[in-house]
Amino acid sequence: MSWNEEWAAAATCQKSRPDELFVRGAEQHKAKVVCAACPVRAECLAEALDNRIEWGVWGGMTERERRAVLRKRPNVTSWRALLAAAKEAHLEAVETASA
């Protein structure tokens, strides 16, 4: 499974109502559960980080969590590139381990 350019169509949350994903407080934990098994979680997170999306749960992270990531790594110019490389490395490691 490589990087999905058309990630939104494959997102698990397509079956959810938007008001379930754009919530506050403890309700965000329920929204993050939707993301847990999503096949395009990294793509979604990259979209939110690259575009500094401020509201909702994206890629399994709340806006507060995304702001913390952005503060920790202010010099990242492309989260898409970083997360795509990490996803590819992970998939290669999984394939190697199962061979």
XYZ file of C-alpha atoms in Angstrom:
99
model
C 0.000 0.000 0.000
C 1.790 3.162 -1.152
C 0.929 6.832 -0.832
C -2.602 7.525 -2.037
C -2.954 10.736 -4.053
C -6.751 10.397 -4.023
C -6.830 9.709 -0.302
C -10.121 11.423 0.555
C -12.158 8.899 -1.431
C -10.570 6.029 0.526
C -10.943 7.596 3.976
C -12.840 5.663 6.623
C -14.552 8.874 7.732
C -16.408 9.088 4.405
C -19.093 7.080 6.182
C -19.232 9.560 9.081
C -21.143 12.792 9.394
C -18.852 15.853 9.452
C -20.271 16.959 12.807
C -18.848 13.730 14.305
C -15.299 14.721 13.324
C -15.386 18.425 14.132
C -16.071 18.238 17.855
C -14.497 19.536 21.048
C -13.261 18.030 24.282
C -13.822 14.376 25.119
C -15.848 13.876 21.948
C -12.577 14.144 20.022
C -11.537 10.753 21.401
C -14.539 9.181 19.665
C -13.592 10.900 16.424
C -10.022 9.603 16.693
C -11.346 6.029 16.881
C -12.678 6.466 13.339
C -9.124 7.251 12.219
C -7.469 4.335 13.994
C -7.845 1.778 11.199
C -8.073 4.201 8.286
C -5.901 3.175 5.316
C -5.105 6.797 4.451
C -4.429 8.177 7.903
C -0.951 9.474 6.994
C -2.226 11.210 3.867
C -4.976 12.891 5.840
C -2.567 14.036 8.540
C -0.156 15.400 5.933
C -3.006 17.397 4.368
C -3.887 18.934 7.726
C -0.283 19.741 8.664
C 0.751 21.111 5.263
C -2.335 23.319 5.080
C -2.387 24.262 8.776
C -5.991 23.107 9.137
C -7.123 24.342 12.515
C -10.359 22.469 13.200
C -11.390 18.869 13.557
C -9.676 15.531 13.839
C -7.440 14.814 10.845
C -5.217 11.772 10.526
C -6.049 10.744 14.058
C -4.858 13.995 15.617
C -6.765 16.848 17.210
C -5.994 20.460 16.424
C -4.081 20.759 19.705
C -1.955 17.716 18.873
C -1.239 19.043 15.372
C -0.205 22.444 16.740
C 2.236 20.688 19.098
C 3.745 18.737 16.180
C 4.086 21.911 14.125
C 5.810 23.699 17.030
C 8.244 20.800 17.537
C 9.223 20.663 13.853
C 8.831 24.220 12.507
C 11.306 23.698 9.661
C 9.439 20.882 7.909
C 8.475 22.259 4.512
C 6.474 19.249 3.321
C 4.730 16.972 5.765
C 3.481 14.991 2.788
C 7.054 14.141 1.752
C 8.110 13.350 5.317
C 5.122 11.141 6.081
C 5.223 9.440 2.660
C 8.866 8.471 3.238
C 8.071 7.220 6.751
C 5.111 5.202 5.486
C 7.210 3.636 2.725
C 10.001 2.749 5.176
C 7.480 1.178 7.543
C 5.899 -0.894 4.765
C 9.332 -2.102 3.629
C 10.225 -3.098 7.194
C 6.952 -5.014 7.552
C 7.564 -6.832 4.258
C 11.133 -7.708 5.279
C 10.002 -8.985 8.663
C 7.306 -11.183 7.161
C 9.593 -12.668 4.483
